[in-house]
Coordinates of C-alpha atoms in Angstrom, one line a residue:
X229 CA 6.7 6.8 9.0
X230 CA 9.4 4.2 9.5
X231 CA 10.9 3.7 12.9
X232 CA 14.2 2.5 14.3
X233 CA 15.5 -1.0 13.5
X234 CA 14.3 -3.6 16.0
X235 CA 16.9 -5.4 18.0
X236 CA 17.4 -9.1 17.4
X237 CA 15.5 -11.4 19.7
X238 CA 14.9 -15.1 20.1
X239 CA 12.4 -16.8 17.8
X240 CA 10.0 -17.5 20.7
X241 CA 7.4 -15.1 21.9
X242 CA 9.3 -12.6 24.2
X243 CA 8.4 -12.8 27.8
X244 CA 7.6 -9.1 28.0
X245 CA 5.0 -9.6 25.3
X246 CA 3.5 -12.6 27.3
X247 CA 3.4 -10.5 30.4
X248 CA 1.5 -7.7 28.7
X249 CA -0.6 -9.7 26.3
X250 CA -3.7 -9.7 28.4
X251 CA -3.8 -5.9 28.7
X252 CA -2.4 -5.0 25.3
X253 CA -5.1 -3.3 23.2
X254 CA -6.6 -5.5 20.5
X255 CA -5.6 -3.0 17.8
X256 CA -1.9 -3.9 18.4
X257 CA -2.7 -7.4 17.2
X258 CA -1.7 -10.8 18.5
X259 CA 1.6 -12.7 18.8
X260 CA 1.8 -15.7 16.4
X261 CA 1.9 -18.9 18.5
X262 CA 1.7 -22.7 18.0
X263 CA 1.9 -24.0 14.4
X264 CA 1.6 -20.5 13.0
X265 CA 4.8 -19.5 14.9
X266 CA 6.5 -22.8 13.8
X267 CA 5.7 -22.1 10.2
X268 CA 7.1 -18.6 10.6
X269 CA 10.3 -20.0 12.0
X270 CA 10.7 -22.3 9.0
X271 CA 10.5 -19.4 6.5
X272 CA 13.7 -18.6 4.6
X273 CA 12.9 -15.0 5.4
X274 CA 13.0 -15.6 9.2
X275 CA 16.6 -15.1 10.4
X276 CA 17.8 -14.7 14.0
X277 CA 14.3 -14.5 15.4
X278 CA 12.6 -12.1 13.0
X279 CA 11.7 -11.6 9.4
X280 CA 14.4 -9.8 7.4
X281 CA 14.9 -8.4 3.9
X282 CA 17.4 -10.3 1.7
X283 CA 19.8 -7.4 2.1
X284 CA 20.4 -5.1 5.2
X285 CA 17.7 -2.5 5.1
X286 CA 17.6 0.8 7.1
X287 CA 14.2 1.9 8.4
X288 CA 15.8 5.2 9.2
X289 CA 19.1 6.7 8.3
X290 CA 21.5 7.5 11.1
X291 CA 20.5 10.9 12.6
X292 CA 17.4 10.9 10.4
X293 CA 14.9 11.1 13.2
X294 CA 16.5 14.4 14.5
X295 CA 16.8 15.8 11.0
X296 CA 13.2 14.9 10.2
X297 CA 12.0 16.6 13.4
X298 CA 13.8 19.8 12.4
X299 CA 12.2 19.7 9.0
X300 CA 8.7 19.3 10.6
X301 CA 9.2 22.8 12.2
X302 CA 9.6 24.5 8.9
X303 CA 6.4 26.4 8.3
X304 CA 6.6 26.5 4.5
X305 CA 7.2 22.7 4.4
X306 CA 4.3 22.1 6.7
X307 CA 2.0 24.1 4.5
X308 CA 2.9 22.1 1.4
X309 CA 2.4 18.7 3.1
X310 CA -1.4 19.1 3.0
X311 CA -3.9 20.3 0.3
X312 CA -5.1 23.9 0.6
X313 CA -8.5 23.0 -0.8
X314 CA -11.0 20.2 -0.6
X315 CA -9.8 17.1 -2.4
X316 CA -12.3 16.1 -5.1
X317 CA -13.7 12.6 -4.6
X318 CA -15.8 10.5 -7.0
X319 CA -18.6 8.5 -5.5
X320 CA -19.0 5.3 -7.5
X321 CA -22.5 4.7 -8.7
X322 CA -24.4 1.9 -10.6
X323 CA -23.2 3.5 -13.8
X324 CA -19.6 2.9 -12.7
X325 CA -19.9 -0.6 -11.2
X326 CA -23.3 -1.8 -12.5
X327 CA -21.9 -3.6 -15.5
X328 CA -18.8 -5.8 -15.8
X329 CA -15.8 -4.1 -17.2
X330 CA -15.8 -4.3 -21.0
X331 CA -12.2 -5.4 -21.1
X332 CA -12.5 -7.8 -18.1
X333 CA -10.3 -5.6 -15.9
X334 CA -11.3 -2.5 -14.0
X335 CA -9.5 -0.7 -11.1
X336 CA -10.8 1.7 -8.5
X337 CA -8.3 3.6 -6.4
X338 CA -10.2 4.4 -3.2
X339 CA -7.3 6.4 -1.6
X340 CA -3.8 5.6 -0.3
X341 CA -3.0 1.9 -1.0
X342 CA -6.7 0.8 -1.1
X343 CA -7.7 -0.5 -4.6
X344 CA -10.7 -2.5 -5.7
X345 CA -9.7 -4.7 -8.7
X346 CA -12.4 -6.3 -10.8
X347 CA -10.6 -9.0 -12.7
X348 CA -12.0 -11.7 -14.9
X349 CA -15.4 -11.7 -13.1
X350 CA -13.9 -11.6 -9.6
X351 CA -13.4 -8.8 -7.1
X352 CA -10.2 -8.3 -5.0
X353 CA -9.8 -5.6 -2.4
X354 CA -6.2 -4.6 -1.6
X355 CA -5.2 -3.0 1.7
X356 CA -8.7 -1.7 2.7
X357 CA -8.5 1.2 5.1
X358 CA -11.8 3.0 5.8
X359 CA -10.6 4.4 9.2
X360 CA -10.4 8.2 9.9
X361 CA -6.8 7.8 11.2
X362 CA -4.0 5.4 10.3
X363 CA -3.1 5.0 14.0
X364 CA -3.9 2.7 16.9
X365 CA -5.7 5.7 18.5
X366 CA -8.9 7.5 17.5
X367 CA -7.6 10.8 18.9
X368 CA -4.0 10.9 17.5
X369 CA -2.1 10.0 14.4
X370 CA -2.2 10.9 10.7
X371 CA -5.8 11.9 9.8
X372 CA -7.5 11.2 6.5
X373 CA -7.3 14.2 4.1
X374 CA -10.3 13.2 2.0
X375 CA -13.4 11.1 2.8
X376 CA -13.6 7.5 1.6
X377 CA -15.4 7.6 -1.7
X378 CA -17.9 5.0 -0.6
X379 CA -19.2 3.9 2.8
X380 CA -18.0 0.4 3.5
X381 CA -21.5 -0.9 4.1
X382 CA -22.4 0.1 0.5
X383 CA -19.5 -1.8 -1.1
X384 CA -20.7 -5.0 -2.8
X385 CA -19.1 -8.2 -1.5
X386 CA -15.6 -9.1 -2.7
X387 CA -14.1 -12.5 -3.3
X388 CA -10.8 -11.8 -1.5
X389 CA -9.2 -9.2 0.7
X390 CA -5.4 -9.0 0.2
X391 CA -3.2 -7.3 2.8
X392 CA 0.4 -6.3 2.0
X393 CA 1.7 -5.8 5.6
X394 CA 0.5 -4.9 9.1
X395 CA 1.2 -1.2 9.3
X396 CA -1.9 0.9 10.3
X397 CA -2.2 2.5 6.9
X398 CA -2.6 -0.9 5.3
X399 CA -4.2 -3.1 8.0
X400 CA -7.1 -1.3 9.7
X401 CA -8.8 -3.3 12.5
X402 CA -12.3 -1.6 12.3
X403 CA -12.3 -2.2 8.5
X404 CA -11.4 -5.8 8.9
X405 CA -14.1 -6.3 11.5
X406 CA -16.7 -4.8 9.1
X407 CA -15.6 -7.0 6.3
X408 CA -16.0 -10.2 8.3
X409 CA -19.8 -10.2 7.9
X410 CA -19.4 -10.3 4.1
X411 CA -17.9 -13.8 4.1
X412 CA -14.9 -12.8 2.2
X413 CA -11.5 -14.6 2.2
X414 CA -8.5 -12.9 3.6
X415 CA -5.1 -13.6 1.9
X416 CA -2.2 -12.2 3.9
X417 CA 1.6 -12.6 4.5
X418 CA 2.8 -15.0 7.2
X419 CA 1.9 -14.0 10.8
X420 CA -0.9 -11.6 10.0
X421 CA -3.5 -14.3 10.5
X422 CA -2.9 -14.0 14.3
X423 CA -4.2 -10.4 14.2
X424 CA -7.2 -11.4 12.0
X425 CA -8.2 -14.2 14.3
X426 CA -7.9 -12.0 17.4
X427 CA -10.3 -9.6 15.6
X428 CA -12.8 -12.3 14.8
X429 CA -12.0 -13.6 11.3
X430 CA -12.7 -17.3 11.2
X431 CA -9.6 -19.4 10.8
X432 CA -10.9 -21.2 7.7
X433 CA -11.3 -17.8 5.9
X434 CA -7.6 -16.9 6.4
X435 CA -4.8 -17.9 4.0
X436 CA -1.2 -17.0 5.1
X437 CA 1.5 -17.1 2.5
X438 CA 5.3 -16.8 2.5
X439 CA 7.0 -15.1 -0.4
X440 CA 6.6 -17.1 -3.7
X441 CA 3.7 -19.1 -2.3
X442 CA 0.3 -19.0 -4.0
X443 CA -3.4 -19.6 -3.2
X444 CA -6.5 -19.9 -5.4
X445 CA -9.7 -18.0 -4.9
X446 CA -12.3 -19.2 -7.4
X447 CA -10.4 -19.0 -10.7
X448 CA -7.8 -16.4 -9.5
X449 CA -4.2 -17.2 -8.4
X450 CA -2.9 -14.9 -5.7
X451 CA 0.9 -15.0 -5.1
X452 CA 2.8 -13.3 -2.4
X453 CA 6.0 -11.8 -3.9
X454 CA 9.0 -10.2 -2.3
X455 CA 9.1 -6.5 -1.1
X456 CA 11.7 -4.5 0.8
X457 CA 10.0 -3.2 3.9
X458 CA 9.3 -4.0 7.6
X459 CA 6.4 -4.6 9.9
X460 CA 5.1 -3.6 13.4
X461 CA 2.1 -2.6 15.4
X462 CA 2.7 -1.1 18.8
X463 CA 4.4 -3.2 21.4
X464 CA 5.5 -5.9 18.9
X465 CA 9.2 -6.2 19.5
X466 CA 10.8 -8.3 16.7
X467 CA 9.5 -8.6 13.2
X468 CA 7.0 -11.5 13.5
X469 CA 4.8 -10.7 10.5
X470 CA 5.9 -10.7 6.9
X471 CA 5.5 -8.0 4.3
X472 CA 4.8 -8.7 0.6
X473 CA 3.9 -7.4 -2.8
X474 CA 1.1 -9.3 -4.6
X475 CA 0.4 -10.8 -8.0
X476 CA -3.2 -11.6 -8.9
X477 CA -3.6 -13.7 -12.1
X478 CA -6.9 -14.5 -13.7
X479 CA -7.7 -16.5 -16.8
X480 CA -7.2 -13.4 -19.0
X481 CA -5.5 -10.7 -16.9
X482 CA -2.6 -10.2 -14.5
X483 CA -2.1 -7.3 -12.0
X484 CA 0.6 -6.4 -9.5
X485 CA 0.2 -4.5 -6.2
X486 CA 3.5 -3.3 -4.6
X487 CA 2.4 -2.8 -1.0
X488 CA 5.1 -0.7 0.6
X489 CA 8.6 -1.3 -0.6
X490 CA 11.9 0.3 -1.3
X491 CA 13.3 -0.2 -4.8
X492 CA 15.2 -3.4 -5.2
X493 CA 16.3 -5.7 -8.1
X494 CA 13.6 -8.3 -7.3
X495 CA 11.0 -6.5 -9.5
X496 CA 12.6 -7.9 -12.6
X497 CA 12.5 -11.4 -11.2
X498 CA 8.8 -11.0 -10.3
X499 CA 8.0 -9.8 -13.8
X500 CA 9.9 -12.6 -15.4
X501 CA 8.1 -15.2 -13.3
X502 CA 4.6 -13.8 -13.2
X503 CA 4.2 -11.1 -15.9
X504 CA 3.4 -9.5 -18.2
X505 CA 1.0 -7.3 -16.2
X506 CA -2.0 -5.5 -17.6
X507 CA -1.7 -3.0 -14.7
X508 CA 0.6 -2.3 -11.8
X509 CA -0.3 -0.5 -8.6
X510 CA 2.9 1.0 -7.3
X511 CA 3.7 2.9 -4.1
X512 CA 5.1 6.3 -5.1
X513 CA 4.4 8.4 -1.9
X514 CA 5.6 8.7 1.7
X515 CA 9.2 8.7 0.5
X516 CA 12.1 10.5 2.2
X517 CA 15.8 10.8 2.3
X518 CA 15.5 9.8 6.0
X519 CA 14.2 6.3 5.0
X520 CA 15.4 5.6 1.4
X521 CA 15.5 1.8 1.7
X522 CA 11.8 1.1 2.6
X523 CA 9.7 3.5 0.4
X524 CA 10.2 4.3 -3.3
X525 CA 10.4 7.8 -4.9
X526 CA 8.2 8.4 -7.9
X527 CA 11.1 7.8 -10.3
X528 CA 11.9 4.5 -8.5
X529 CA 8.3 3.5 -8.7
X530 CA 8.4 4.0 -12.5
X531 CA 11.6 2.0 -12.6
X532 CA 9.9 -0.8 -10.7
X533 CA 7.0 -0.7 -13.2
X534 CA 9.5 -0.9 -16.0
X535 CA 11.4 -3.7 -14.4
X536 CA 8.2 -5.7 -14.0
X537 CA 7.9 -5.6 -17.8
X538 CA 11.5 -6.6 -18.5
X539 CA 12.8 -3.2 -19.2
X540 CA 10.2 -1.6 -21.5
X541 CA 7.2 0.0 -19.9
X542 CA 4.1 -2.1 -20.5
X543 CA 0.6 -2.1 -19.0
X544 CA -0.8 0.8 -17.1
X545 CA 0.8 2.2 -14.0
X546 CA -1.6 3.3 -11.2
X547 CA 0.3 5.4 -8.6
X548 CA -0.8 4.5 -5.0
X549 CA 0.1 5.4 -1.5
X550 CA -0.2 9.2 -1.9
X551 CA -2.8 11.9 -1.3
X552 CA -4.8 10.4 1.6
X553 CA -2.5 10.6 4.7
X554 CA 0.3 13.0 5.5
X555 CA 3.1 10.5 6.2
X556 CA 6.3 12.2 4.9
X557 CA 8.0 15.6 4.5
X558 CA 7.4 15.9 0.8
X559 CA 4.7 18.2 -0.6
X560 CA 1.2 16.7 -0.8
X561 CA 0.9 16.6 -4.6
X562 CA 4.6 16.0 -5.4
X563 CA 4.3 12.1 -5.7
X564 CA 1.7 12.1 -8.5
X565 CA 3.2 15.2 -10.2
X566 CA 6.7 13.5 -10.4
X567 CA 5.2 10.2 -11.4
X568 CA 3.2 11.5 -14.3
X569 CA 6.2 13.6 -15.5
X570 CA 8.5 10.6 -15.3
X571 CA 6.0 8.3 -17.0
X572 CA 5.4 10.8 -19.9
X573 CA 9.1 11.2 -20.4
X574 CA 9.5 7.4 -20.6
X575 CA 6.5 6.8 -22.8
X576 CA 4.8 4.8 -20.0
X577 CA 1.0 4.5 -19.7
X578 CA -0.1 6.0 -16.4
X579 CA -3.5 6.6 -14.8
X580 CA -4.1 9.2 -12.1
X581 CA -7.9 9.1 -11.4
X582 CA -9.8 10.9 -8.7
X583 CA -10.2 8.8 -5.6
X584 CA -13.2 6.5 -6.3
X585 CA -13.2 6.9 -10.1
X586 CA -13.1 3.5 -11.8
X587 CA -11.1 3.0 -15.0
X588 CA -10.1 0.2 -17.3
X589 CA -6.4 -0.1 -17.8
X590 CA -7.0 -1.2 -21.4
X591 CA -8.6 2.1 -22.3
X592 CA -6.8 5.3 -23.4
X593 CA -5.6 7.2 -20.3
X594 CA -5.9 11.0 -20.5
X595 CA -4.5 12.4 -17.3
X596 CA -6.1 15.5 -15.9
X597 CA -3.9 17.2 -13.2
X598 CA -6.9 17.6 -10.8
X599 CA -4.6 17.8 -7.8
X600 CA -3.2 21.2 -8.9
X601 CA -6.4 22.9 -8.0
X602 CA -6.1 22.0 -4.3
X603 CA -2.3 22.1 -3.8
X604 CA 0.1 24.9 -3.2
X605 CA 2.1 25.4 -6.4
X606 CA 5.8 24.9 -6.4
X607 CA 8.0 27.9 -5.7
X608 CA 8.6 28.3 -9.4
X609 CA 5.1 27.5 -10.5
X610 CA 3.6 24.4 -12.1
X611 CA 5.4 22.9 -15.1
X612 CA 3.5 23.3 -18.4
X613 CA 0.9 20.5 -18.8
X614 CA 0.8 18.9 -22.2
X615 CA -2.7 19.0 -23.7
X616 CA -4.2 16.5 -26.1
X617 CA -1.6 13.9 -25.3
X618 CA -2.5 10.4 -24.4
X619 CA -0.8 8.7 -21.4
X620 CA 1.9 6.6 -22.8
X621 CA 3.2 9.1 -25.4
X622 CA 6.7 10.3 -24.7
X623 CA 6.6 14.1 -24.4
X624 CA 8.8 16.8 -22.9
X625 CA 7.5 18.7 -19.9
X626 CA 8.3 22.4 -20.0

């Protein structure tokens, strides 16, 4: 959940942070120093001592915190923010991952923003979070609503781990520490390398990128692209780590991961520069009228997907950032329900698999509304669900 806008500070490490650095818990991360800090200060995104979005961005509307607190007291609203049954999870097996994808591209949504992409013979893991809570504490904070589909120790090695930003639901210290032993590369926005080094990742396995910078991992090109969001872990003060969306381009396929972002015109520019995309992984959950600038609604997510293909929906949209953690006032199943409805109306191809269920974006996508079985229905009941329709066909929802 977004917090209040940080005050402007000098571009050097604040003295208060220096004072408390030795006793600050490691989970809060580390302050960038030395050449890393100097590189941050040279970034066009670093203005008046902190990273900023190209346009003024509210992390919370004026009076939003109080209004949100009031909404949290509403019993009906609280009930709808969580599933009422056990969320079904698919445990990937050798039958799912044992053979390379026939099309050359396969995606597995593992919950929230965590996605394993198998692309042109390589494996990229986005925003891996295996923790029970997205919080600096083991005893407090949003708790996982479904188990991780696969224990991390059973996940085959990946070629790269890509992080969108440093919030706890995207950058999980225990998960990072577990991945170190696999020998993987970490490709992250500017500043996050300080956290990774503190947690034991060797410097030579960390690549930090500013917006519109690229790195190669084997025959893949990974590019950090703009997003409209913010950063922060605990006692961090100003915004000293960057946030980003990501493009991964292989010899035959291209994919996009939005990270967390509000809707902004930059999606069209990203698509023009790096598209077309075979698949987009778009944040469509944890939105609210209290923080409209930093998270997208489902309809905005579809608009971003469309912008990325220059105005006509193309490729497959995978909705992410929903279903795993309760981070906003909206009903638990609303993000995916609204996304699928909007995609069908627009004739966009959308996938909505169970957590852990691999799929190939090139295949026909037949969406089964599995979430309805474990969610409280809307006050007026579920809309009629078209049967026998392929994802990508424009249809009217009753």
